[in-house]
Structure formats: C-alpha cells, structure tokens
PDB file of C-alpha atoms in Angstrom:
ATOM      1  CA  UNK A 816      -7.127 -16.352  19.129  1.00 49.00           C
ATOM      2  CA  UNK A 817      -3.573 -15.791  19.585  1.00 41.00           C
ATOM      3  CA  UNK A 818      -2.883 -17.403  22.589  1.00 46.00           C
ATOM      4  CA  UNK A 819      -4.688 -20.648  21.106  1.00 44.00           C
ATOM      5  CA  UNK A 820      -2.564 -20.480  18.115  1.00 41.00           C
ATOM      6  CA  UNK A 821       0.737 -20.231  19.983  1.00 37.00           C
ATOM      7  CA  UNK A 822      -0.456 -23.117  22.190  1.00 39.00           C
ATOM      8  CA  UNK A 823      -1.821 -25.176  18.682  1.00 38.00           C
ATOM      9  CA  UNK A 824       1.563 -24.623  17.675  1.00 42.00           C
ATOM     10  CA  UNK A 825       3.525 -25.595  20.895  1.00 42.00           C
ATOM     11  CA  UNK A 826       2.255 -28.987  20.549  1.00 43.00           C
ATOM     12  CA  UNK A 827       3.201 -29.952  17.068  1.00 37.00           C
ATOM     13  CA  UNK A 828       5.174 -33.068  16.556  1.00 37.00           C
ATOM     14  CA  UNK A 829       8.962 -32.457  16.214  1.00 38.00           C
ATOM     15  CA  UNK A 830       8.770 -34.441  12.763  1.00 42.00           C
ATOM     16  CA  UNK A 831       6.121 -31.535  11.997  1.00 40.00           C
ATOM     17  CA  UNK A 832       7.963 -29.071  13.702  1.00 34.00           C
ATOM     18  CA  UNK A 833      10.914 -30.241  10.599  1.00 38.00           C
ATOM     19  CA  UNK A 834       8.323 -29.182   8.036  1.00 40.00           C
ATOM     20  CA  UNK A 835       6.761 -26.353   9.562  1.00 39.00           C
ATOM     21  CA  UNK A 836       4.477 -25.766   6.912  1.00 43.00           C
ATOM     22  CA  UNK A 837       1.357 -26.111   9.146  1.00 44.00           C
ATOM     23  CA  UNK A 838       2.556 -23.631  11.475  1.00 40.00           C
ATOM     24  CA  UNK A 839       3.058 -21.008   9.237  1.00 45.00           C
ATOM     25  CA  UNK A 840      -0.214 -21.570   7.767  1.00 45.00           C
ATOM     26  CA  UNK A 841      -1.957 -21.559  10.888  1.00 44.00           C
ATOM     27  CA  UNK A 842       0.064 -18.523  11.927  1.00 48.00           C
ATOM     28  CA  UNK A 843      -0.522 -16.882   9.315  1.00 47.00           C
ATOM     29  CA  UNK A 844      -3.965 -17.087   9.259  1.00 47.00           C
ATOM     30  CA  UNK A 845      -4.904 -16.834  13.106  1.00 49.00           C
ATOM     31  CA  UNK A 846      -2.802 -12.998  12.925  1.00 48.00           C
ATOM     32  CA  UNK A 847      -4.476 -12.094   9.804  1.00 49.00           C
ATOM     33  CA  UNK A 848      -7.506 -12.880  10.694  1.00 49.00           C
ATOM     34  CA  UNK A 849      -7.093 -11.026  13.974  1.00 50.00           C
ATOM     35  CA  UNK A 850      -5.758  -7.822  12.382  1.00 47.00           C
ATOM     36  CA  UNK A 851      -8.847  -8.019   9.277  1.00 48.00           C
ATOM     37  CA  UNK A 852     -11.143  -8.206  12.537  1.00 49.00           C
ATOM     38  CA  UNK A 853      -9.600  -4.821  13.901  1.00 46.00           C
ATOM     39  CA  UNK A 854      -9.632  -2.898  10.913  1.00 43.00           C
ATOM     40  CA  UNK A 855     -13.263  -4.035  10.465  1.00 44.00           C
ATOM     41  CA  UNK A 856     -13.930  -2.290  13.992  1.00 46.00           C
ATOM     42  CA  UNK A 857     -12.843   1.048  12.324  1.00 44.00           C
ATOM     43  CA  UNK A 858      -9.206   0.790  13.669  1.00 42.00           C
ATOM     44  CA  UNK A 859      -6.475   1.906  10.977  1.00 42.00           C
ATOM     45  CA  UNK A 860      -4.464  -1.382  12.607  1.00 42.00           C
ATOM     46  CA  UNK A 861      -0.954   0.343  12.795  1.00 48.00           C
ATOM     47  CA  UNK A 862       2.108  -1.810  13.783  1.00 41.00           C
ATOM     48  CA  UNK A 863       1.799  -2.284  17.347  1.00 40.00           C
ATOM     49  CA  UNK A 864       3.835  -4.403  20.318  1.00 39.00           C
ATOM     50  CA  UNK A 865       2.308  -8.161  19.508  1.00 40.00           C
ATOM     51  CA  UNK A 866       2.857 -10.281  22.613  1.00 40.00           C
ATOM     52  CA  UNK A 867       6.234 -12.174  22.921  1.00 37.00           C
ATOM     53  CA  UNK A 868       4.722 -15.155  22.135  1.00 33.00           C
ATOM     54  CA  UNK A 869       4.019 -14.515  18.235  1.00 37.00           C
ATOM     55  CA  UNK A 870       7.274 -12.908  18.076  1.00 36.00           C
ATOM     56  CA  UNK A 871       9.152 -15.072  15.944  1.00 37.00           C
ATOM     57  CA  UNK A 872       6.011 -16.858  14.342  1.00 39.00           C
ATOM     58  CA  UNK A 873       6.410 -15.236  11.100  1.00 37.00           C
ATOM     59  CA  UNK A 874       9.199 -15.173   7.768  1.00 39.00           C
ATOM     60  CA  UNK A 875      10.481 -12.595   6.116  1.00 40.00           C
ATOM     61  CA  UNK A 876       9.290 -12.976   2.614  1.00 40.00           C
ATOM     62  CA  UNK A 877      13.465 -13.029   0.546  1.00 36.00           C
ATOM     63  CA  UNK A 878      12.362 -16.011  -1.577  1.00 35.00           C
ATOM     64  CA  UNK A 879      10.235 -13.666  -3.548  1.00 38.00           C
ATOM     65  CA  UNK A 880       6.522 -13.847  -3.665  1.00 35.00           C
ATOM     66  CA  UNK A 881       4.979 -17.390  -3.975  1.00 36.00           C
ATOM     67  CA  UNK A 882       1.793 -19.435  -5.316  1.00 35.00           C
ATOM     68  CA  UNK A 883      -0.383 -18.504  -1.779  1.00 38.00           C
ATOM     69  CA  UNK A 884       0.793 -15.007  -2.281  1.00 45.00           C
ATOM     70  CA  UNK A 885       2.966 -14.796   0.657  1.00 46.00           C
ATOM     71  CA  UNK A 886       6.561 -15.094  -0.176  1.00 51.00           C
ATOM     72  CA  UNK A 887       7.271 -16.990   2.937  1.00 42.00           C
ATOM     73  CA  UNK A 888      10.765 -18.015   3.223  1.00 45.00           C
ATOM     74  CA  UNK A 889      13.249 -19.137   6.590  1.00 33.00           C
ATOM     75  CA  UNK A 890      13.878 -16.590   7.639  1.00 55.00           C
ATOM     76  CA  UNK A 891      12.407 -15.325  10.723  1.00 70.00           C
ATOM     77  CA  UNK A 892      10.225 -12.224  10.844  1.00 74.00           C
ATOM     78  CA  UNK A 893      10.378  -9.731  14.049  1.00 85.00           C
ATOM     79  CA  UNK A 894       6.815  -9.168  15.842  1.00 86.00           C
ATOM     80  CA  UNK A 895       7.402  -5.384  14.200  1.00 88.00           C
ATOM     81  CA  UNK A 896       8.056  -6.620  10.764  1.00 89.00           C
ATOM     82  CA  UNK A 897       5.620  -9.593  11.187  1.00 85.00           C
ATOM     83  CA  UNK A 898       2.114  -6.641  11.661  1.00 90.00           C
ATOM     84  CA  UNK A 899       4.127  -4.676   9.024  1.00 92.00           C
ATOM     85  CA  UNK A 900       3.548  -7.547   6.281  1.00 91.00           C
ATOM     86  CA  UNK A 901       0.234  -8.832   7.918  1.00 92.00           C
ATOM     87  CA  UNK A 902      -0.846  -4.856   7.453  1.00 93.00           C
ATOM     88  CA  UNK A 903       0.083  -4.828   4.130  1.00 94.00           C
ATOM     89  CA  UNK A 904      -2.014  -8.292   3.489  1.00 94.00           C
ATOM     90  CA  UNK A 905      -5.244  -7.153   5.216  1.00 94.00           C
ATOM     91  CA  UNK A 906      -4.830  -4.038   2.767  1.00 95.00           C
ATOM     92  CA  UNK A 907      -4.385  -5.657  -0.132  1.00 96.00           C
ATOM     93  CA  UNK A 908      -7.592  -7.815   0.661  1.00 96.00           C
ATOM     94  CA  UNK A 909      -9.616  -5.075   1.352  1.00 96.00           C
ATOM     95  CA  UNK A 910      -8.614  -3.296  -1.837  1.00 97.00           C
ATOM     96  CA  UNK A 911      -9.634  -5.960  -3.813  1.00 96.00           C
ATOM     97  CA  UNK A 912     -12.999  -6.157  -2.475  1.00 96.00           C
ATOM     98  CA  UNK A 913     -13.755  -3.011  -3.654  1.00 97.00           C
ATOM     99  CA  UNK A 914     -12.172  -3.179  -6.802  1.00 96.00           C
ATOM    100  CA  UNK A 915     -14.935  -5.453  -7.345  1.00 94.00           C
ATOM    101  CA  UNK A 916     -17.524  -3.398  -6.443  1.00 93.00           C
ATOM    102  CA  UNK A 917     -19.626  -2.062  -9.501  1.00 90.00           C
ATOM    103  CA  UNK A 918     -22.428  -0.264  -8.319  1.00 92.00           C
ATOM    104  CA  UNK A 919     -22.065   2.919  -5.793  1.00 93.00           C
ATOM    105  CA  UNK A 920     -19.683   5.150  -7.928  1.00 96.00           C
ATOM    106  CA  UNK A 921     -20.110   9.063  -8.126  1.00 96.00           C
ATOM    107  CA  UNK A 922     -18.001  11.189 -11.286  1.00 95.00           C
ATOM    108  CA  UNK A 923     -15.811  13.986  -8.822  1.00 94.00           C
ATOM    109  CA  UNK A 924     -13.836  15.551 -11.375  1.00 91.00           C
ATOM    110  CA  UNK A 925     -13.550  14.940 -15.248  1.00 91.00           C
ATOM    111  CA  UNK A 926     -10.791  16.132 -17.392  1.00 90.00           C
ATOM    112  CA  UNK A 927     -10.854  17.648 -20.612  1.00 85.00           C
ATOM    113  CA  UNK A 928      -8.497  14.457 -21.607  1.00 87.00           C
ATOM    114  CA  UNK A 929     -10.982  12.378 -20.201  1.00 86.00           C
ATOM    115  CA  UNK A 930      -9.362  11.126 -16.963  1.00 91.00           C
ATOM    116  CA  UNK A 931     -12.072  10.932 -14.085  1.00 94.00           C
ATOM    117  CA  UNK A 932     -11.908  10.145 -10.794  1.00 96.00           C
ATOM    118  CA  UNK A 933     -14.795   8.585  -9.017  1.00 97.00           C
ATOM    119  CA  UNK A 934     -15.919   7.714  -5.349  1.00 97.00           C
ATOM    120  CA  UNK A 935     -17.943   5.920  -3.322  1.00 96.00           C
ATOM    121  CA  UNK A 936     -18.219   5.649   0.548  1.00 96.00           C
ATOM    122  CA  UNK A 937     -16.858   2.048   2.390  1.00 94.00           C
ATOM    123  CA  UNK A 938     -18.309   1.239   5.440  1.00 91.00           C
ATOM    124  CA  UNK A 939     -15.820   1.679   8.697  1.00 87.00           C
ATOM    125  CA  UNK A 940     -13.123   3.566   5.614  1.00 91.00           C
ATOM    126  CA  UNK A 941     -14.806   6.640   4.247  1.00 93.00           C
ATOM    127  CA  UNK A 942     -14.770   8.064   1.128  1.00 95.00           C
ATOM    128  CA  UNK A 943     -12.331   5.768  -1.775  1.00 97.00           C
ATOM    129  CA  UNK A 944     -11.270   7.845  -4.878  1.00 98.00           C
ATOM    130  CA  UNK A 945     -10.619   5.671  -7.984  1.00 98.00           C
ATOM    131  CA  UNK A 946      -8.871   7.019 -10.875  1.00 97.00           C
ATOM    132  CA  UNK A 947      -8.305   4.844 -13.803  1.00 96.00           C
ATOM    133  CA  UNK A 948      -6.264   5.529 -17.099  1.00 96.00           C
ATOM    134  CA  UNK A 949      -4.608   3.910 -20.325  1.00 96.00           C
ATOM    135  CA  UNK A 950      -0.869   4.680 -20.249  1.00 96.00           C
ATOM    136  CA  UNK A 951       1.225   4.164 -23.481  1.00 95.00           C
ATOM    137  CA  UNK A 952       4.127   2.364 -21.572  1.00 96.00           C
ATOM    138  CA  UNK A 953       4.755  -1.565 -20.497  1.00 96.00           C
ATOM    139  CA  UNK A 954       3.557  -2.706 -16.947  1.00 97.00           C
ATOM    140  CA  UNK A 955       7.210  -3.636 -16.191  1.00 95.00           C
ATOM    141  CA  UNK A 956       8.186  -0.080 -16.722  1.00 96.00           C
ATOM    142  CA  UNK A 957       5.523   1.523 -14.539  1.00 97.00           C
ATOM    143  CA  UNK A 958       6.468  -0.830 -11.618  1.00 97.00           C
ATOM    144  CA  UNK A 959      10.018   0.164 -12.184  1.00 96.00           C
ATOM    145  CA  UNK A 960       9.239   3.589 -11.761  1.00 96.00           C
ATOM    146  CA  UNK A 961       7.137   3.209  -9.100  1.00 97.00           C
ATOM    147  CA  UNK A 962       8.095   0.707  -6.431  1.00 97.00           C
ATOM    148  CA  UNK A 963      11.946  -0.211  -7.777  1.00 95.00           C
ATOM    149  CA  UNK A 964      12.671   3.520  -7.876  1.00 96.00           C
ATOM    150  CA  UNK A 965      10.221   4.967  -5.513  1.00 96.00           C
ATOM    151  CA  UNK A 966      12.815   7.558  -3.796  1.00 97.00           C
ATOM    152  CA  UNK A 967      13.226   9.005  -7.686  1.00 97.00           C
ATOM    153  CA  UNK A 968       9.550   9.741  -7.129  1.00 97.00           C
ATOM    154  CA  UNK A 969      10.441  13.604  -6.167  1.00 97.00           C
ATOM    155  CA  UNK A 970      12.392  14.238  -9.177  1.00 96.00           C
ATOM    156  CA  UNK A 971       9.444  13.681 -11.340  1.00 97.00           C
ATOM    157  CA  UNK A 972       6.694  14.305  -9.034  1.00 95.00           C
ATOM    158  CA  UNK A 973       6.766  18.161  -7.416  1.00 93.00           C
ATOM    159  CA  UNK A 974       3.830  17.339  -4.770  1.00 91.00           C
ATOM    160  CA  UNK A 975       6.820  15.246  -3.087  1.00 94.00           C
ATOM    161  CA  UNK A 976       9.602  17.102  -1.513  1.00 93.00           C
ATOM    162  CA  UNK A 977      11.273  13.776  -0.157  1.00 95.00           C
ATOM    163  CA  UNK A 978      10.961  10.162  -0.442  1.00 97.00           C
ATOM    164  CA  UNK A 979      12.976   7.658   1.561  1.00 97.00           C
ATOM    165  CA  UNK A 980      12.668   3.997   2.248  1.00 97.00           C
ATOM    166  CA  UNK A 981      13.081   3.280   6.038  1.00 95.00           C
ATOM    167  CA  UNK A 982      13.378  -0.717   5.615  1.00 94.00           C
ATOM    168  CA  UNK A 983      13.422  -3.273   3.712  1.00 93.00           C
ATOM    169  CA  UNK A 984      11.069  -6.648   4.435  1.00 92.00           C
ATOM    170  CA  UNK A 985      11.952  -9.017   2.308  1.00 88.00           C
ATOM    171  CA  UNK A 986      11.262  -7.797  -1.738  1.00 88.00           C
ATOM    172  CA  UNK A 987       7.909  -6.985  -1.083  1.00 92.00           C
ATOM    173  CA  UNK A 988       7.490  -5.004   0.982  1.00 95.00           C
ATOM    174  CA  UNK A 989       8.721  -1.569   2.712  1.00 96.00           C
ATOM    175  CA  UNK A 990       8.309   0.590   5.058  1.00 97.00           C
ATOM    176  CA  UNK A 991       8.590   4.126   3.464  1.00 97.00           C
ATOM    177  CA  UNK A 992       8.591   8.176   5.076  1.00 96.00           C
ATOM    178  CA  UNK A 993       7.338  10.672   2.509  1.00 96.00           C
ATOM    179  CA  UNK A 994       7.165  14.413   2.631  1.00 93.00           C
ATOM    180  CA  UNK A 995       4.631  16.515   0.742  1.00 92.00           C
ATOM    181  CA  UNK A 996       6.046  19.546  -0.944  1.00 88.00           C
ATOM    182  CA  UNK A 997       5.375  23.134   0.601  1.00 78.00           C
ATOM    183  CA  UNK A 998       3.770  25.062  -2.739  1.00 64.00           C
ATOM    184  CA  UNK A 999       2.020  28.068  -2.826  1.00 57.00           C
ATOM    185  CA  UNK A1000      -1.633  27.545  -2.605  1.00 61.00           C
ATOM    186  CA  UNK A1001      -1.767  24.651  -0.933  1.00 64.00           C
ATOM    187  CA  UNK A1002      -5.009  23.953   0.623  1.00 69.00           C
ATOM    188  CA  UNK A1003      -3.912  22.026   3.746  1.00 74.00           C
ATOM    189  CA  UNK A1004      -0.223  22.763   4.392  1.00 76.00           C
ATOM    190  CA  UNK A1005       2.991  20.414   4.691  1.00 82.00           C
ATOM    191  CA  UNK A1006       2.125  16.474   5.294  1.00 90.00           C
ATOM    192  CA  UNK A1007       4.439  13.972   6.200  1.00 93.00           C
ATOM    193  CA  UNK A1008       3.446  10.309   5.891  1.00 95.00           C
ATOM    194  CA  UNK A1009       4.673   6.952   7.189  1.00 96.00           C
ATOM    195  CA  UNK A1010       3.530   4.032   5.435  1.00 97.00           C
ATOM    196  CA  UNK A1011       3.758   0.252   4.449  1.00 96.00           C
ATOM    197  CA  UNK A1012       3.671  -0.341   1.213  1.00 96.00           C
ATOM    198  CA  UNK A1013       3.556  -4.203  -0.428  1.00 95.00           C
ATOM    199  CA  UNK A1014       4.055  -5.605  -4.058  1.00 96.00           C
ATOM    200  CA  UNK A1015       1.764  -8.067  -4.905  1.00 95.00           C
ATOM    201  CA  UNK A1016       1.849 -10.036  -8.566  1.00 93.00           C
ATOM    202  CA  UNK A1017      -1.416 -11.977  -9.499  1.00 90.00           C
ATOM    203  CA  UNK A1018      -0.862 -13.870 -13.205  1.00 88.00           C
ATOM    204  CA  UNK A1019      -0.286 -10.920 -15.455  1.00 92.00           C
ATOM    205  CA  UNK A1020      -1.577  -7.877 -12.821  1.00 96.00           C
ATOM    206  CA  UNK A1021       0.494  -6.035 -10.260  1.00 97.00           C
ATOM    207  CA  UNK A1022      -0.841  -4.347  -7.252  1.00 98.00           C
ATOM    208  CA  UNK A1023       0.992  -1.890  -4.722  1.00 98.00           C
ATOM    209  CA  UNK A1024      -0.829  -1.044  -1.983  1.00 97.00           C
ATOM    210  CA  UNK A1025       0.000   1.442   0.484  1.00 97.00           C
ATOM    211  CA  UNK A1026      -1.462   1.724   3.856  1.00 96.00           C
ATOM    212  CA  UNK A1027      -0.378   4.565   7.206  1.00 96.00           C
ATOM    213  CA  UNK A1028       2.265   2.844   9.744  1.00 95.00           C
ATOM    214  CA  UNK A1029       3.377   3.480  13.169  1.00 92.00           C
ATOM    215  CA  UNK A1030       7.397   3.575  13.623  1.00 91.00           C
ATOM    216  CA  UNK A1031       9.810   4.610  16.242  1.00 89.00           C
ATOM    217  CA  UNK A1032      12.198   5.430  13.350  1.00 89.00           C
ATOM    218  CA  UNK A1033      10.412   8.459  12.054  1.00 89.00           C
ATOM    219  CA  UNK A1034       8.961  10.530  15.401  1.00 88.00           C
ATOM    220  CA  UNK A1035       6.194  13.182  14.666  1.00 87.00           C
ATOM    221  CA  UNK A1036       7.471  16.240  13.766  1.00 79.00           C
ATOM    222  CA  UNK A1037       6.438  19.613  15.057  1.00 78.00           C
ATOM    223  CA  UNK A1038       6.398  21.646  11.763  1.00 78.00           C
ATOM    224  CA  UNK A1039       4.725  19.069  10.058  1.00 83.00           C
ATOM    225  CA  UNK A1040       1.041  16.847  10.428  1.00 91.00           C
ATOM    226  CA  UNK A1041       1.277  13.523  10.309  1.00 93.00           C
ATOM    227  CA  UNK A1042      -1.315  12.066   7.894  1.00 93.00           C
ATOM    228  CA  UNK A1043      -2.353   8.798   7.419  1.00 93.00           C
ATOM    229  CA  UNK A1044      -2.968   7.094   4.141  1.00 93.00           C
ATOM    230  CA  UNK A1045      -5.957   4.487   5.079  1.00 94.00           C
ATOM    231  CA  UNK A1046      -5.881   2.562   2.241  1.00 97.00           C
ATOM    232  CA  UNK A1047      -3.871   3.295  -1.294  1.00 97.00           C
ATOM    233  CA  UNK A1048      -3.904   0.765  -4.263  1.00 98.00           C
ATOM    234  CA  UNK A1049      -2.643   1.037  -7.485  1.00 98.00           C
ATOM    235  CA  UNK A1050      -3.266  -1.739 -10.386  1.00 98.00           C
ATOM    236  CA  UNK A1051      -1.766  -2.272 -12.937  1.00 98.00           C
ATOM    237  CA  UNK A1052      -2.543  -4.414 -16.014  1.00 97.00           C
ATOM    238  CA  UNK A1053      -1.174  -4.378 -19.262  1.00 97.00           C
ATOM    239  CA  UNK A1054      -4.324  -4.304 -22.031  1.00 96.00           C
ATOM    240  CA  UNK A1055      -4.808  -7.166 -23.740  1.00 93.00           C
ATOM    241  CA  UNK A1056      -4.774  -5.742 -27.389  1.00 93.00           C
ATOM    242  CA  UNK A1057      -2.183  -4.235 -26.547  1.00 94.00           C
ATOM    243  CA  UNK A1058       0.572  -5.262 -24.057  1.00 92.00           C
ATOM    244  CA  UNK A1059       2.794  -2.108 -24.375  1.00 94.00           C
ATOM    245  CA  UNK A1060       0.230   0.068 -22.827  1.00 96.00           C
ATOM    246  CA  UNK A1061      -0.866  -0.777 -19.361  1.00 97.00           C
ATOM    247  CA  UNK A1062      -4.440   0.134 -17.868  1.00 97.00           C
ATOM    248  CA  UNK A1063      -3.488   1.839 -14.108  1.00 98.00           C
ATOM    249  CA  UNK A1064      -6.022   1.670 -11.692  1.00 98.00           C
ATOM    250  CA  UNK A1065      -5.569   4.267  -8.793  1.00 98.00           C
ATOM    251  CA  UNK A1066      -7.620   3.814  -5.431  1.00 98.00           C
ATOM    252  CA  UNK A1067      -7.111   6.141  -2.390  1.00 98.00           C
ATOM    253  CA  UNK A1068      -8.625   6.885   1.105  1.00 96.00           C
ATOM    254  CA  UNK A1069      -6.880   9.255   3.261  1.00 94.00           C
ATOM    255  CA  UNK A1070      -7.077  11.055   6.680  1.00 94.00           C
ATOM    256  CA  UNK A1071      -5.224  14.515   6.000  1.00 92.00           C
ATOM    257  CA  UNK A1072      -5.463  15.018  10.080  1.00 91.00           C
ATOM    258  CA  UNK A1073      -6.232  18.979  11.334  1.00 86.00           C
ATOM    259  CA  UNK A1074      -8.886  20.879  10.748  1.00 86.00           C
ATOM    260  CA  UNK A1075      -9.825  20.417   7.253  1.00 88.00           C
ATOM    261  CA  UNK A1076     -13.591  21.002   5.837  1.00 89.00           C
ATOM    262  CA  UNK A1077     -14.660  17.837   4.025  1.00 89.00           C
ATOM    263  CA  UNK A1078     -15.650  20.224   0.752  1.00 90.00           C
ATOM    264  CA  UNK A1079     -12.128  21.019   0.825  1.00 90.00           C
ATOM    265  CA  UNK A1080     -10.678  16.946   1.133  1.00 90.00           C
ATOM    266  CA  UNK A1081     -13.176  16.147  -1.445  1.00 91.00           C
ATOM    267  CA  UNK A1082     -11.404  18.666  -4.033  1.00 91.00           C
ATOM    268  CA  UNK A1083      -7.712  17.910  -3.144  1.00 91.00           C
ATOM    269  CA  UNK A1084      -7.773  14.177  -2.921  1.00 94.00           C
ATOM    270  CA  UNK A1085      -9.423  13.934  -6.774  1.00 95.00           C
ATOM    271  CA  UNK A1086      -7.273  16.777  -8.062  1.00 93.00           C
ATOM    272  CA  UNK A1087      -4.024  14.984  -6.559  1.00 93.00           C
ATOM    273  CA  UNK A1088      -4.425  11.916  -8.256  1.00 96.00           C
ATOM    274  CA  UNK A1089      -5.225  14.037 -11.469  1.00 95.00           C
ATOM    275  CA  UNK A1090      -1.733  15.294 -10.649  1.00 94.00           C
ATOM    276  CA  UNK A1091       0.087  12.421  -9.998  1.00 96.00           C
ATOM    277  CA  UNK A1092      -1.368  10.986 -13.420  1.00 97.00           C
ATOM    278  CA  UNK A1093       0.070  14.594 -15.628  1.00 96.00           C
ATOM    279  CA  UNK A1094       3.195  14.400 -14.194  1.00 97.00           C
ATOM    280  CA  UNK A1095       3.656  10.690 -14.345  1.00 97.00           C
ATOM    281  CA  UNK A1096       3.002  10.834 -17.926  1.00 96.00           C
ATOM    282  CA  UNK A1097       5.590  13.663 -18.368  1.00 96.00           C
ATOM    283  CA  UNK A1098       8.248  11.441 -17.011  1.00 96.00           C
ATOM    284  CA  UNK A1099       7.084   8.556 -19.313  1.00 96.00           C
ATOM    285  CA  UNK A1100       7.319  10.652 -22.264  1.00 93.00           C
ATOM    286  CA  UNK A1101      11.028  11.658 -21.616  1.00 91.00           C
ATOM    287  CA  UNK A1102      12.173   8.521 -19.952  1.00 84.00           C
ATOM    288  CA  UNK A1103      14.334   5.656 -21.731  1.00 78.00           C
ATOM    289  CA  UNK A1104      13.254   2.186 -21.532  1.00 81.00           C
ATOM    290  CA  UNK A1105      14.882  -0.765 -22.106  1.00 73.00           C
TER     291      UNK A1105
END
C-alpha cells in the first residue's frame, strides 16, 4: 500500500500540492492502516526503517492536537518520528476498543479500600489488566503530574528508579526510557523500558497511552531486561457530579521478557497498578495545586 500511496501522491496537482491537505490525509491513513494491519498479525510494531519514500510524508504535531485528533502541523516529520506517532495512534485505537468491551472481565485482586483490578484476554495481545478508581483531585492536575511532569514520577513513585524523556514530537507525544527500581523482594528483577507515549484529549476526557519502542538512543543493557509495555492506557475523566474528582481508568498489557511463570505475571502486574494507585494518592494528598 505504500508504494501506491507515494505514487497517489506524486501525481497531485501543484495547486493541490499548495494545500496539501489530501496528502496528509491519504498519508496518514495508508501508514496507519498498514501499521494497525501488523499489530493485528501479533507484531508489537516497533519503530522500524520505513522506506525513503514515506520519509518526509508526515508533520510533526507543534500546533497542538486538532479536531481529527492528529495535531498535524508544517512541519515535517522524520520516517523515525513519523512510526513513533503512527505507533502511538494504532495504540490509542486499540485501547479504545477495549475500553468498550463489557463482557469478558475476571476480579484479580480486590482491596480492602475497594480498588480492583480486572482482566480479560485480547486476541493477538494477551492478558489486559484494568484498574479503575475515583480520585479526589481535578483532571488537569492528574495530567500535570503525569505526562507534564513525568520525570518527577520517581520522586513520588519508589517502583521507578529513573525516568527520562528521550524526545520530544511535537506536544503530544514522547519518546520516554524508564528504569524499574531494584527492591528487595522483587519477583522478576531490574526492568528497563523504552516506550512511546501520546496525549490524546477527546471533549472533556484525556487519554495517555503508552506502548514499547525501538531506539538507537537507549541500547540494551547487560545488567538489565528490556521489557516491553504492549499496550498501557490511562483515562481520565473528571465525574460529572463532581468535576474536582476525576474517575482514572488504568489499562495495561505487558511482556516482562525472561523466564517468568505466568502465576507469577498474573500477581505482579495487578499488584503494581494497586501500587501505582497508593502512592499516587500519597503525592495528591501532600501536593499543592493551583
């Protein structure tokens, strides 16, 4: 499909050329719908070389996210950052298919709070956790804290030893290396990740997805296993009754690499997001907002 698209594109008008709105479109749609196909196959769909030709096809998205959902602007994307944001689209799509899904959910853990995590097996994905809770803090606040200051994440959160931000793609989206912390007790030993994570703002919800990414910047370590987040979504939506507490929605699907029993992934990945949700709240319960 590529090929036809760059030649679709090659003969556009100039006076179309000037407006370049259909190519983008087209673009856009002929490399998204060629990465959804391979991630439908059962790859994971990290960044890759894309052929010269579809090189500069793309934009990086500085205007700020638009109507279609984009954030297309004139500036040119590289074929790198160009799979980077179509990876983070194809994500975000699949996320949202099974946010919709209502029937298939199993209780894994349940809190004495109440917090519960659930899951439910995707075809050509795995197992999905889902973890949702009522937070007593604005939306705006929780996106602050976690895609604005997302290398703060450590000082808050001690499963993370290091977070750093790699690259920016326009205001969107970002390409981000994260080491877990080496605790006592840990069940699978030190992970490192590499990942693409994308903002995406739909009327009065925000979603950050998260997905595992391939870059030259960050090689594989020796003392440390690369894993690979598959899919990571978090949603957040502030309750109607209410506005200044926000309802966060939590999926996750991850390959932890190594040798790993299953019984063993399907206690860690529950109890981390019960985790991340105690020692978010601690943080919102010190922390100053405007």
């Amino acid at each position: 499909m590529l090929p036809a698209t760059f030649k679709l594109c090659c003969g556009i008008s100039h006076d179309h050329l000037r407006s370049i709105t259909g190519l983008k479109r087209t673009a856009m749609a002929a490399i998204g719908h060629d990465l959804q196909g391979m991630m439908l196959k059962g790859s994971h769909c990290l960044p890759s070389k894309l052929p010269g030709y579809v090189q500069r096809l793309m934009w990086k998205d500085t205007a700020g996210t638009q109507e279609d959902g984009t954030g297309i602007s004139s500036v040119w994307f590289s074929s790198t950052e160009l799979s980077y944001v179509n990876q983070g689209e194809v994500t975000l799509h699949r996320a949202m298919e099974i946010l919709q899904q209502q029937n298939g959910w199993q209780m894994e853990t349940k809190q004495g709070n109440g917090d519960a995590v659930l899951s439910t097996v995707i075809p050509q994905l795995g197992k999905v956790f889902r973890i949702e809770v009522v937070l007593a803090v604005p939306m705006d606040q929780l996106y602050h804290e976690l895609f604005e200051s997302l290398e703060r994440m450590p000082e808050w959160n001690p499963t993370l030893s290091q977070v750093k931000i790699l690259q920016r793609i326009g205001k969107d989206t970002l390409l981000t290396h994260e080491i877990a912390s080496q605790s006592p007790g840990n069940l699978v030993g030190q992970r490192d990740f590499v990942n693409i994570r994308r903002c995406w703002k739909k009327e009065t919800a925000v979603y950050l997805v998260g997905t595992a990414a391939y870059s030259e910047l960050i090689p594989l370590q020796e003392e440390q296993v690369r894993a690979e987040a598959t899919l990571s979504c978090i949603v957040l939506q502030p309750l109607e009754e209410n506005p200044m507490q926000t309802r966060f929605t939590w999926l996750l699907s991850m390959d932890l690499k190594g040798w790993i029993p299953k019984s063993v992934i399907n206690y860690v990945l529950p109890q981390s997001q019960v985790d991340f949700i105690k020692h978010l709240r601690q943080h919102l319960s010190i922390s100053a907002w405007p």
